[in-house]
Amino acid sequence: MTAYLRPRDDADALALRAAHPDYLVLAGGTDLLVSAHHRPVPVGVLDVAGRFAGITIDGAGARIGAGTTWRAIATSAELAATWSILPAAAREVGALQIQERGTLGGNLATSSPVGDGLPVLLALDATVHLASARGARTVPYREFCTGYRRTALGADELIVAVTVPPPAPGTYLGWRKVGTRAAQSISKVMAACALVVDDGRITAARFALGAVADRPIRAGAAEAAAVGQPATAATGAAVAAAVRGSITPIDDVRSTAIYRLEIAGTLLARFVENAGRG
């Protein structure tokens, strides 16, 4: 019989993880339970639902606990006021029932290439906060995903929070998901951006993509094509060409590589043009 542990509080969760690094960590269960029949039976389950939850905002930015649900993120007026693409992406995570159970930390730990909440974290330059009985450490989100459903999380660690800094003045934030239908669809392509525009010229750029590689990725070639250029259709076309020449998406049951290339370039080009319109 599989053992089941439910920590009393956050500190107890870290202690139990240290004692049982081989146990399956369960938060919302929206991904793990779907794939349960395709996994070995775990030796134990550490249920951290409700732990490390909550949103706090101050001058340093926003701190979102790993146990915070997507519904809480989607309905946060404070997040929407400054980091609009976070609630926008949260509203695309499954149906309302999934949003009520699924958590930010669960999405990070699963690290699916089609995780709807992940490209925005790259665009916002997020930091992942990890903790264990040994202590705490931080990992830039751009370094957290190390491969297909692989992360930098240690066996005895738990994800406790994500922080995002305030956007610089003049930042345009963009987010778009493309799927088979308007709701409850697994992504074909996701794109997010943070573009700093000063006097019509892009001075800094972060473009992020999902569902086009083995993990969510920053589009470095597109960023290089944008920085220093005016936020115009011509720059958008250059950005689109750059990203199409630098990613190698696959054909699968949801889409084709050619379609993903075309859409990824189109989305980033539109971001540039929208940023130019203010």
PDB file of C-alpha atoms in Angstrom:
ATOM      1  CA  MET A   1       0.000   0.000   0.000  1.00  0.00           C
ATOM      2  CA  THR A   2       1.269   3.477  -0.910  1.00  0.00           C
ATOM      3  CA  ALA A   3       2.076   5.663   2.106  1.00  0.00           C
ATOM      4  CA  TYR A   4       0.355   9.055   2.328  1.00  0.00           C
ATOM      5  CA  LEU A   5       1.658  12.085   4.212  1.00  0.00           C
ATOM      6  CA  ARG A   6      -0.046  15.428   4.752  1.00  0.00           C
ATOM      7  CA  PRO A   7       2.199  18.092   6.348  1.00  0.00           C
ATOM      8  CA  ARG A   8       0.838  20.250   9.165  1.00  0.00           C
ATOM      9  CA  ASP A   9       2.475  23.431   7.882  1.00  0.00           C
ATOM     10  CA  ASP A  10       5.174  24.661   5.489  1.00  0.00           C
ATOM     11  CA  ALA A  11       8.059  23.736   7.815  1.00  0.00           C
ATOM     12  CA  ASP A  12       6.655  20.248   8.252  1.00  0.00           C
ATOM     13  CA  ALA A  13       6.434  19.895   4.480  1.00  0.00           C
ATOM     14  CA  LEU A  14      10.167  20.554   4.148  1.00  0.00           C
ATOM     15  CA  ALA A  15      10.979  18.133   6.954  1.00  0.00           C
ATOM     16  CA  LEU A  16       8.863  15.385   5.410  1.00  0.00           C
ATOM     17  CA  ARG A  17      10.429  15.980   2.000  1.00  0.00           C
ATOM     18  CA  ALA A  18      13.889  15.622   3.527  1.00  0.00           C
ATOM     19  CA  ALA A  19      12.861  12.333   5.156  1.00  0.00           C
ATOM     20  CA  HIS A  20      11.148  11.016   2.010  1.00  0.00           C
ATOM     21  CA  PRO A  21      12.860  12.345  -1.132  1.00  0.00           C
ATOM     22  CA  ASP A  22      11.514   9.378  -3.106  1.00  0.00           C
ATOM     23  CA  TYR A  23       7.850  10.214  -2.434  1.00  0.00           C
ATOM     24  CA  LEU A  24       5.648  11.684  -5.146  1.00  0.00           C
ATOM     25  CA  VAL A  25       4.820  15.320  -4.383  1.00  0.00           C
ATOM     26  CA  LEU A  26       1.140  16.092  -4.966  1.00  0.00           C
ATOM     27  CA  ALA A  27      -0.233  19.629  -5.166  1.00  0.00           C
ATOM     28  CA  GLY A  28      -3.368  20.078  -7.277  1.00  0.00           C
ATOM     29  CA  GLY A  29      -2.995  16.705  -8.966  1.00  0.00           C
ATOM     30  CA  THR A  30      -4.403  17.970 -12.260  1.00  0.00           C
ATOM     31  CA  ASP A  31      -1.479  16.602 -14.276  1.00  0.00           C
ATOM     32  CA  LEU A  32      -0.284  13.728 -12.089  1.00  0.00           C
ATOM     33  CA  LEU A  33      -3.672  12.067 -11.779  1.00  0.00           C
ATOM     34  CA  VAL A  34      -4.297  12.201 -15.527  1.00  0.00           C
ATOM     35  CA  SER A  35      -1.076  10.271 -16.164  1.00  0.00           C
ATOM     36  CA  ALA A  36      -1.297   7.990 -13.104  1.00  0.00           C
ATOM     37  CA  HIS A  37      -1.996   4.870 -15.177  1.00  0.00           C
ATOM     38  CA  HIS A  38       1.207   5.438 -17.152  1.00  0.00           C
ATOM     39  CA  ARG A  39       3.486   5.787 -14.126  1.00  0.00           C
ATOM     40  CA  PRO A  40       4.865   3.272 -11.619  1.00  0.00           C
ATOM     41  CA  VAL A  41       2.954   3.166  -8.356  1.00  0.00           C
ATOM     42  CA  PRO A  42       4.767   5.596  -6.020  1.00  0.00           C
ATOM     43  CA  VAL A  43       6.214   4.320  -2.764  1.00  0.00           C
ATOM     44  CA  GLY A  44       4.561   7.251  -1.045  1.00  0.00           C
ATOM     45  CA  VAL A  45       2.710  10.521  -1.618  1.00  0.00           C
ATOM     46  CA  LEU A  46       3.514  13.856   0.017  1.00  0.00           C
ATOM     47  CA  ASP A  47       0.387  15.991  -0.339  1.00  0.00           C
ATOM     48  CA  VAL A  48       1.378  19.671  -0.202  1.00  0.00           C
ATOM     49  CA  ALA A  49      -1.958  21.085  -1.390  1.00  0.00           C
ATOM     50  CA  GLY A  50      -2.526  24.441   0.283  1.00  0.00           C
ATOM     51  CA  ARG A  51       1.083  24.831   1.397  1.00  0.00           C
ATOM     52  CA  PHE A  52       3.273  27.777   0.267  1.00  0.00           C
ATOM     53  CA  ALA A  53       0.256  29.667  -1.111  1.00  0.00           C
ATOM     54  CA  GLY A  54      -0.516  33.362  -1.470  1.00  0.00           C
ATOM     55  CA  ILE A  55       0.376  36.487  -3.453  1.00  0.00           C
ATOM     56  CA  THR A  56       2.310  39.407  -1.993  1.00  0.00           C
ATOM     57  CA  ILE A  57       3.298  42.563  -3.859  1.00  0.00           C
ATOM     58  CA  ASP A  58       5.698  45.295  -2.807  1.00  0.00           C
ATOM     59  CA  GLY A  59       8.290  47.591  -4.322  1.00  0.00           C
ATOM     60  CA  ALA A  60      10.534  44.656  -5.204  1.00  0.00           C
ATOM     61  CA  GLY A  61       7.848  42.993  -7.315  1.00  0.00           C
ATOM     62  CA  ALA A  62       5.394  40.143  -6.865  1.00  0.00           C
ATOM     63  CA  ARG A  63       5.930  36.947  -4.897  1.00  0.00           C
ATOM     64  CA  ILE A  64       3.545  34.125  -5.777  1.00  0.00           C
ATOM     65  CA  GLY A  65       3.582  31.076  -3.547  1.00  0.00           C
ATOM     66  CA  ALA A  66       4.020  27.746  -5.304  1.00  0.00           C
ATOM     67  CA  GLY A  67       0.747  26.495  -3.870  1.00  0.00           C
ATOM     68  CA  THR A  68      -1.215  29.413  -5.321  1.00  0.00           C
ATOM     69  CA  THR A  69      -3.921  28.200  -7.688  1.00  0.00           C
ATOM     70  CA  TRP A  70      -4.285  29.402 -11.247  1.00  0.00           C
ATOM     71  CA  ARG A  71      -7.712  30.727 -10.364  1.00  0.00           C
ATOM     72  CA  ALA A  72      -6.195  32.950  -7.668  1.00  0.00           C
ATOM     73  CA  ILE A  73      -3.680  34.272 -10.200  1.00  0.00           C
ATOM     74  CA  ALA A  74      -6.343  34.739 -12.879  1.00  0.00           C
ATOM     75  CA  THR A  75      -8.529  36.828 -10.583  1.00  0.00           C
ATOM     76  CA  SER A  76      -5.803  38.925  -8.928  1.00  0.00           C
ATOM     77  CA  ALA A  77      -6.459  42.578  -9.708  1.00  0.00           C
ATOM     78  CA  GLU A  78      -3.061  43.517  -8.249  1.00  0.00           C
ATOM     79  CA  LEU A  79      -1.217  41.199 -10.622  1.00  0.00           C
ATOM     80  CA  ALA A  80      -3.317  42.369 -13.560  1.00  0.00           C
ATOM     81  CA  ALA A  81      -2.457  46.008 -12.850  1.00  0.00           C
ATOM     82  CA  THR A  82       1.283  45.485 -13.347  1.00  0.00           C
ATOM     83  CA  TRP A  83       1.889  42.019 -14.793  1.00  0.00           C
ATOM     84  CA  SER A  84      -1.150  41.673 -17.046  1.00  0.00           C
ATOM     85  CA  ILE A  85       0.101  38.619 -18.927  1.00  0.00           C
ATOM     86  CA  LEU A  86       0.215  36.490 -15.766  1.00  0.00           C
ATOM     87  CA  PRO A  87      -3.565  36.516 -15.167  1.00  0.00           C
ATOM     88  CA  ALA A  88      -4.104  36.308 -18.935  1.00  0.00           C
ATOM     89  CA  ALA A  89      -2.104  33.092 -19.129  1.00  0.00           C
ATOM     90  CA  ALA A  90      -3.717  31.726 -15.968  1.00  0.00           C
ATOM     91  CA  ARG A  91      -7.136  32.057 -17.593  1.00  0.00           C
ATOM     92  CA  GLU A  92      -5.942  29.733 -20.380  1.00  0.00           C
ATOM     93  CA  VAL A  93      -5.005  26.877 -18.030  1.00  0.00           C
ATOM     94  CA  GLY A  94      -7.704  24.268 -18.647  1.00  0.00           C
ATOM     95  CA  ALA A  95     -11.266  24.756 -17.442  1.00  0.00           C
ATOM     96  CA  LEU A  96     -12.351  26.552 -14.273  1.00  0.00           C
ATOM     97  CA  GLN A  97     -12.225  23.257 -12.374  1.00  0.00           C
ATOM     98  CA  ILE A  98      -8.554  22.816 -13.343  1.00  0.00           C
ATOM     99  CA  GLN A  99      -7.757  26.408 -12.412  1.00  0.00           C
ATOM    100  CA  GLU A 100      -9.314  25.905  -8.971  1.00  0.00           C
ATOM    101  CA  ARG A 101      -7.030  22.915  -8.258  1.00  0.00           C
ATOM    102  CA  GLY A 102      -3.936  23.378 -10.378  1.00  0.00           C
ATOM    103  CA  THR A 103      -1.041  25.343  -8.903  1.00  0.00           C
ATOM    104  CA  LEU A 104       1.835  27.442 -10.137  1.00  0.00           C
ATOM    105  CA  GLY A 105       4.325  25.142  -8.425  1.00  0.00           C
ATOM    106  CA  GLY A 106       2.758  22.070  -9.962  1.00  0.00           C
ATOM    107  CA  ASN A 107       3.093  23.567 -13.439  1.00  0.00           C
ATOM    108  CA  LEU A 108       6.745  24.343 -12.739  1.00  0.00           C
ATOM    109  CA  ALA A 109       7.515  20.886 -11.376  1.00  0.00           C
ATOM    110  CA  THR A 110       5.791  19.109 -14.256  1.00  0.00           C
ATOM    111  CA  SER A 111       7.639  21.392 -16.680  1.00  0.00           C
ATOM    112  CA  SER A 112       5.617  20.390 -19.732  1.00  0.00           C
ATOM    113  CA  PRO A 113       6.641  22.095 -22.992  1.00  0.00           C
ATOM    114  CA  VAL A 114       2.955  23.007 -23.418  1.00  0.00           C
ATOM    115  CA  GLY A 115       2.434  24.339 -19.878  1.00  0.00           C
ATOM    116  CA  ASP A 116       0.345  27.477 -20.426  1.00  0.00           C
ATOM    117  CA  GLY A 117       1.753  29.299 -17.418  1.00  0.00           C
ATOM    118  CA  LEU A 118       5.427  28.923 -18.275  1.00  0.00           C
ATOM    119  CA  PRO A 119       6.371  31.209 -21.217  1.00  0.00           C
ATOM    120  CA  VAL A 120       5.107  34.267 -19.327  1.00  0.00           C
ATOM    121  CA  LEU A 121       7.556  33.489 -16.516  1.00  0.00           C
ATOM    122  CA  LEU A 122      10.403  33.620 -19.024  1.00  0.00           C
ATOM    123  CA  ALA A 123       9.153  36.886 -20.482  1.00  0.00           C
ATOM    124  CA  LEU A 124       8.842  38.406 -17.000  1.00  0.00           C
ATOM    125  CA  ASP A 125      12.350  37.239 -15.991  1.00  0.00           C
ATOM    126  CA  ALA A 126      10.977  35.262 -13.055  1.00  0.00           C
ATOM    127  CA  THR A 127      13.007  33.646 -10.285  1.00  0.00           C
ATOM    128  CA  VAL A 128      12.119  30.281  -8.756  1.00  0.00           C
ATOM    129  CA  HIS A 129      12.557  29.924  -4.988  1.00  0.00           C
ATOM    130  CA  LEU A 130      13.432  26.447  -3.716  1.00  0.00           C
ATOM    131  CA  ALA A 131      13.757  25.214  -0.151  1.00  0.00           C
ATOM    132  CA  SER A 132      14.755  22.103   1.749  1.00  0.00           C
ATOM    133  CA  ALA A 133      15.743  21.155   5.276  1.00  0.00           C
ATOM    134  CA  ARG A 134      19.276  22.190   4.228  1.00  0.00           C
ATOM    135  CA  GLY A 135      18.250  25.746   3.403  1.00  0.00           C
ATOM    136  CA  ALA A 136      16.906  27.902   0.579  1.00  0.00           C
ATOM    137  CA  ARG A 137      18.188  28.837  -2.858  1.00  0.00           C
ATOM    138  CA  THR A 138      16.993  30.669  -5.954  1.00  0.00           C
ATOM    139  CA  VAL A 139      17.215  29.727  -9.620  1.00  0.00           C
ATOM    140  CA  PRO A 140      16.439  32.089 -12.520  1.00  0.00           C
ATOM    141  CA  TYR A 141      13.505  30.549 -14.316  1.00  0.00           C
ATOM    142  CA  ARG A 142      15.426  30.635 -17.601  1.00  0.00           C
ATOM    143  CA  GLU A 143      17.786  28.057 -16.007  1.00  0.00           C
ATOM    144  CA  PHE A 144      15.172  26.005 -14.165  1.00  0.00           C
ATOM    145  CA  CYS A 145      13.949  23.798 -17.020  1.00  0.00           C
ATOM    146  CA  THR A 146      16.858  21.581 -18.054  1.00  0.00           C
ATOM    147  CA  GLY A 147      15.149  19.360 -20.642  1.00  0.00           C
ATOM    148  CA  TYR A 148      11.939  17.575 -21.468  1.00  0.00           C
ATOM    149  CA  ARG A 149      10.014  17.554 -18.162  1.00  0.00           C
ATOM    150  CA  ARG A 150      13.320  17.912 -16.304  1.00  0.00           C
ATOM    151  CA  THR A 151      14.173  20.687 -13.862  1.00  0.00           C
ATOM    152  CA  ALA A 152      16.891  21.889 -11.507  1.00  0.00           C
ATOM    153  CA  LEU A 153      14.799  20.846  -8.484  1.00  0.00           C
ATOM    154  CA  GLY A 154      16.741  18.667  -6.039  1.00  0.00           C
ATOM    155  CA  ALA A 155      15.319  15.394  -4.729  1.00  0.00           C
ATOM    156  CA  ASP A 156      14.870  16.825  -1.226  1.00  0.00           C
ATOM    157  CA  GLU A 157      13.634  20.263  -2.331  1.00  0.00           C
ATOM    158  CA  LEU A 158      10.221  21.809  -2.783  1.00  0.00           C
ATOM    159  CA  ILE A 159       9.286  24.780  -4.935  1.00  0.00           C
ATOM    160  CA  VAL A 160       8.071  27.426  -2.507  1.00  0.00           C
ATOM    161  CA  ALA A 161       7.524  30.557  -4.614  1.00  0.00           C
ATOM    162  CA  VAL A 162       8.127  32.494  -7.797  1.00  0.00           C
ATOM    163  CA  THR A 163       9.056  36.165  -7.857  1.00  0.00           C
ATOM    164  CA  VAL A 164       8.816  38.606 -10.749  1.00  0.00           C
ATOM    165  CA  PRO A 165      10.356  42.096 -10.767  1.00  0.00           C
ATOM    166  CA  PRO A 166       8.363  45.187 -11.727  1.00  0.00           C
ATOM    167  CA  PRO A 167       8.484  45.901 -15.471  1.00  0.00           C
ATOM    168  CA  ALA A 168      10.695  48.795 -16.490  1.00  0.00           C
ATOM    169  CA  PRO A 169       8.957  52.025 -17.532  1.00  0.00           C
ATOM    170  CA  GLY A 170       7.750  51.845 -21.115  1.00  0.00           C
ATOM    171  CA  THR A 171       7.408  48.033 -21.115  1.00  0.00           C
ATOM    172  CA  TYR A 172       4.888  46.415 -23.427  1.00  0.00           C
ATOM    173  CA  LEU A 173       3.743  42.987 -22.230  1.00  0.00           C
ATOM    174  CA  GLY A 174       2.230  40.543 -24.697  1.00  0.00           C
ATOM    175  CA  TRP A 175       0.780  37.039 -24.443  1.00  0.00           C
ATOM    176  CA  ARG A 176      -0.976  34.770 -26.923  1.00  0.00           C
ATOM    177  CA  LYS A 177      -1.925  31.110 -27.025  1.00  0.00           C
ATOM    178  CA  VAL A 178      -2.867  29.342 -30.258  1.00  0.00           C
ATOM    179  CA  GLY A 179      -4.781  26.081 -30.024  1.00  0.00           C
ATOM    180  CA  THR A 180      -7.319  24.019 -31.905  1.00  0.00           C
ATOM    181  CA  ARG A 181     -10.247  25.797 -30.270  1.00  0.00           C
ATOM    182  CA  ALA A 182     -10.906  28.868 -28.167  1.00  0.00           C
ATOM    183  CA  ALA A 183     -10.944  27.150 -24.765  1.00  0.00           C
ATOM    184  CA  GLN A 184      -9.614  24.056 -22.969  1.00  0.00           C
ATOM    185  CA  SER A 185      -7.166  23.310 -25.758  1.00  0.00           C
ATOM    186  CA  ILE A 186      -3.604  22.023 -25.528  1.00  0.00           C
ATOM    187  CA  SER A 187      -1.368  24.620 -27.129  1.00  0.00           C
ATOM    188  CA  LYS A 188       0.045  24.469 -30.614  1.00  0.00           C
ATOM    189  CA  VAL A 189       2.165  27.567 -29.932  1.00  0.00           C
ATOM    190  CA  MET A 190       2.392  30.019 -27.037  1.00  0.00           C
ATOM    191  CA  ALA A 191       4.244  33.314 -27.089  1.00  0.00           C
ATOM    192  CA  ALA A 192       4.949  36.003 -24.515  1.00  0.00           C
ATOM    193  CA  CYS A 193       7.061  39.122 -24.531  1.00  0.00           C
ATOM    194  CA  ALA A 194       8.342  42.041 -22.492  1.00  0.00           C
ATOM    195  CA  LEU A 195       9.519  44.841 -24.783  1.00  0.00           C
ATOM    196  CA  VAL A 196      10.876  48.114 -23.426  1.00  0.00           C
ATOM    197  CA  VAL A 197      10.173  50.938 -25.857  1.00  0.00           C
ATOM    198  CA  ASP A 198      11.743  54.378 -25.519  1.00  0.00           C
ATOM    199  CA  ASP A 199      10.840  57.069 -28.048  1.00  0.00           C
ATOM    200  CA  GLY A 200       9.619  54.447 -30.492  1.00  0.00           C
ATOM    201  CA  ARG A 201      12.750  52.300 -30.298  1.00  0.00           C
ATOM    202  CA  ILE A 202      13.068  48.898 -28.582  1.00  0.00           C
ATOM    203  CA  THR A 203      15.779  49.155 -25.933  1.00  0.00           C
ATOM    204  CA  ALA A 204      15.313  45.724 -24.316  1.00  0.00           C
ATOM    205  CA  ALA A 205      13.469  42.576 -25.341  1.00  0.00           C
ATOM    206  CA  ARG A 206      12.462  39.239 -23.922  1.00  0.00           C
ATOM    207  CA  PHE A 207      10.553  36.866 -26.187  1.00  0.00           C
ATOM    208  CA  ALA A 208       9.413  33.476 -24.887  1.00  0.00           C
ATOM    209  CA  LEU A 209       7.823  30.532 -26.661  1.00  0.00           C
ATOM    210  CA  GLY A 210       6.077  27.354 -25.596  1.00  0.00           C
ATOM    211  CA  ALA A 211       5.181  24.153 -27.485  1.00  0.00           C
ATOM    212  CA  VAL A 212       7.982  24.641 -30.030  1.00  0.00           C
ATOM    213  CA  ALA A 213      10.818  22.836 -28.212  1.00  0.00           C
ATOM    214  CA  ASP A 214      11.416  20.289 -25.450  1.00  0.00           C
ATOM    215  CA  ARG A 215      10.856  23.046 -22.870  1.00  0.00           C
ATOM    216  CA  PRO A 216       9.659  26.675 -22.778  1.00  0.00           C
ATOM    217  CA  ILE A 217      12.401  28.768 -24.415  1.00  0.00           C
ATOM    218  CA  ARG A 218      13.647  32.308 -24.778  1.00  0.00           C
ATOM    219  CA  ALA A 219      13.936  33.329 -28.430  1.00  0.00           C
ATOM    220  CA  GLY A 220      17.403  34.842 -28.294  1.00  0.00           C
ATOM    221  CA  ALA A 221      17.787  35.417 -32.033  1.00  0.00           C
ATOM    222  CA  ALA A 222      14.496  37.302 -32.124  1.00  0.00           C
ATOM    223  CA  GLU A 223      15.542  39.415 -29.141  1.00  0.00           C
ATOM    224  CA  ALA A 224      18.801  40.344 -30.879  1.00  0.00           C
ATOM    225  CA  ALA A 225      16.877  41.322 -34.017  1.00  0.00           C
ATOM    226  CA  ALA A 226      14.600  43.615 -31.996  1.00  0.00           C
ATOM    227  CA  VAL A 227      16.931  45.480 -29.639  1.00  0.00           C
ATOM    228  CA  GLY A 228      17.990  48.876 -30.945  1.00  0.00           C
ATOM    229  CA  GLN A 229      15.391  48.871 -33.701  1.00  0.00           C
ATOM    230  CA  PRO A 230      12.194  50.888 -34.088  1.00  0.00           C
ATOM    231  CA  ALA A 231       8.984  49.135 -33.049  1.00  0.00           C
ATOM    232  CA  THR A 232       7.662  48.915 -36.591  1.00  0.00           C
ATOM    233  CA  ALA A 233       6.338  46.326 -39.033  1.00  0.00           C
ATOM    234  CA  ALA A 234       9.777  46.103 -40.664  1.00  0.00           C
ATOM    235  CA  THR A 235      11.376  45.174 -37.340  1.00  0.00           C
ATOM    236  CA  GLY A 236       8.537  42.740 -36.714  1.00  0.00           C
ATOM    237  CA  ALA A 237       9.327  41.033 -40.014  1.00  0.00           C
ATOM    238  CA  ALA A 238      13.007  40.790 -39.066  1.00  0.00           C
ATOM    239  CA  VAL A 239      12.064  39.321 -35.675  1.00  0.00           C
ATOM    240  CA  ALA A 240       9.792  36.766 -37.364  1.00  0.00           C
ATOM    241  CA  ALA A 241      12.566  35.715 -39.741  1.00  0.00           C
ATOM    242  CA  ALA A 242      15.018  35.424 -36.862  1.00  0.00           C
ATOM    243  CA  VAL A 243      12.809  33.165 -34.774  1.00  0.00           C
ATOM    244  CA  ARG A 244      11.861  30.978 -37.720  1.00  0.00           C
ATOM    245  CA  GLY A 245      15.536  30.439 -38.441  1.00  0.00           C
ATOM    246  CA  SER A 246      16.409  29.531 -34.854  1.00  0.00           C
ATOM    247  CA  ILE A 247      13.778  27.038 -33.645  1.00  0.00           C
ATOM    248  CA  THR A 248      13.152  23.460 -34.725  1.00  0.00           C
ATOM    249  CA  PRO A 249       9.649  22.441 -33.630  1.00  0.00           C
ATOM    250  CA  ILE A 250       8.331  18.945 -34.262  1.00  0.00           C
ATOM    251  CA  ASP A 251       5.347  17.450 -36.058  1.00  0.00           C
ATOM    252  CA  ASP A 252       2.911  15.787 -33.652  1.00  0.00           C
ATOM    253  CA  VAL A 253      -0.786  15.033 -33.230  1.00  0.00           C
ATOM    254  CA  ARG A 254      -1.580  18.672 -32.409  1.00  0.00           C
ATOM    255  CA  SER A 255       0.260  20.495 -35.180  1.00  0.00           C
ATOM    256  CA  THR A 256       3.027  20.485 -37.759  1.00  0.00           C
ATOM    257  CA  ALA A 257       6.495  21.981 -37.567  1.00  0.00           C
ATOM    258  CA  ILE A 258       5.743  24.266 -40.520  1.00  0.00           C
ATOM    259  CA  TYR A 259       2.622  25.646 -38.845  1.00  0.00           C
ATOM    260  CA  ARG A 260       4.441  26.208 -35.565  1.00  0.00           C
ATOM    261  CA  LEU A 261       7.261  28.057 -37.335  1.00  0.00           C
ATOM    262  CA  GLU A 262       4.825  30.299 -39.163  1.00  0.00           C
ATOM    263  CA  ILE A 263       2.695  31.085 -36.116  1.00  0.00           C
ATOM    264  CA  ALA A 264       5.668  31.691 -33.798  1.00  0.00           C
ATOM    265  CA  GLY A 265       7.061  34.277 -36.190  1.00  0.00           C
ATOM    266  CA  THR A 266       3.691  35.907 -36.730  1.00  0.00           C
ATOM    267  CA  LEU A 267       2.989  36.253 -33.012  1.00  0.00           C
ATOM    268  CA  LEU A 268       6.351  37.867 -32.253  1.00  0.00           C
ATOM    269  CA  ALA A 269       5.991  40.244 -35.211  1.00  0.00           C
ATOM    270  CA  ARG A 270       2.582  41.335 -33.911  1.00  0.00           C
ATOM    271  CA  PHE A 271       4.029  41.943 -30.471  1.00  0.00           C
ATOM    272  CA  VAL A 272       6.593  44.315 -31.979  1.00  0.00           C
ATOM    273  CA  GLU A 273       3.962  46.212 -33.945  1.00  0.00           C
ATOM    274  CA  ASN A 274       1.642  46.455 -30.932  1.00  0.00           C
ATOM    275  CA  ALA A 275       4.514  47.740 -28.788  1.00  0.00           C
ATOM    276  CA  GLY A 276       5.073  50.494 -31.353  1.00  0.00           C
ATOM    277  CA  ARG A 277       1.464  51.577 -31.075  1.00  0.00           C
ATOM    278  CA  GLY A 278       1.907  52.117 -27.323  1.00  0.00           C
TER     279      GLY A 278
END
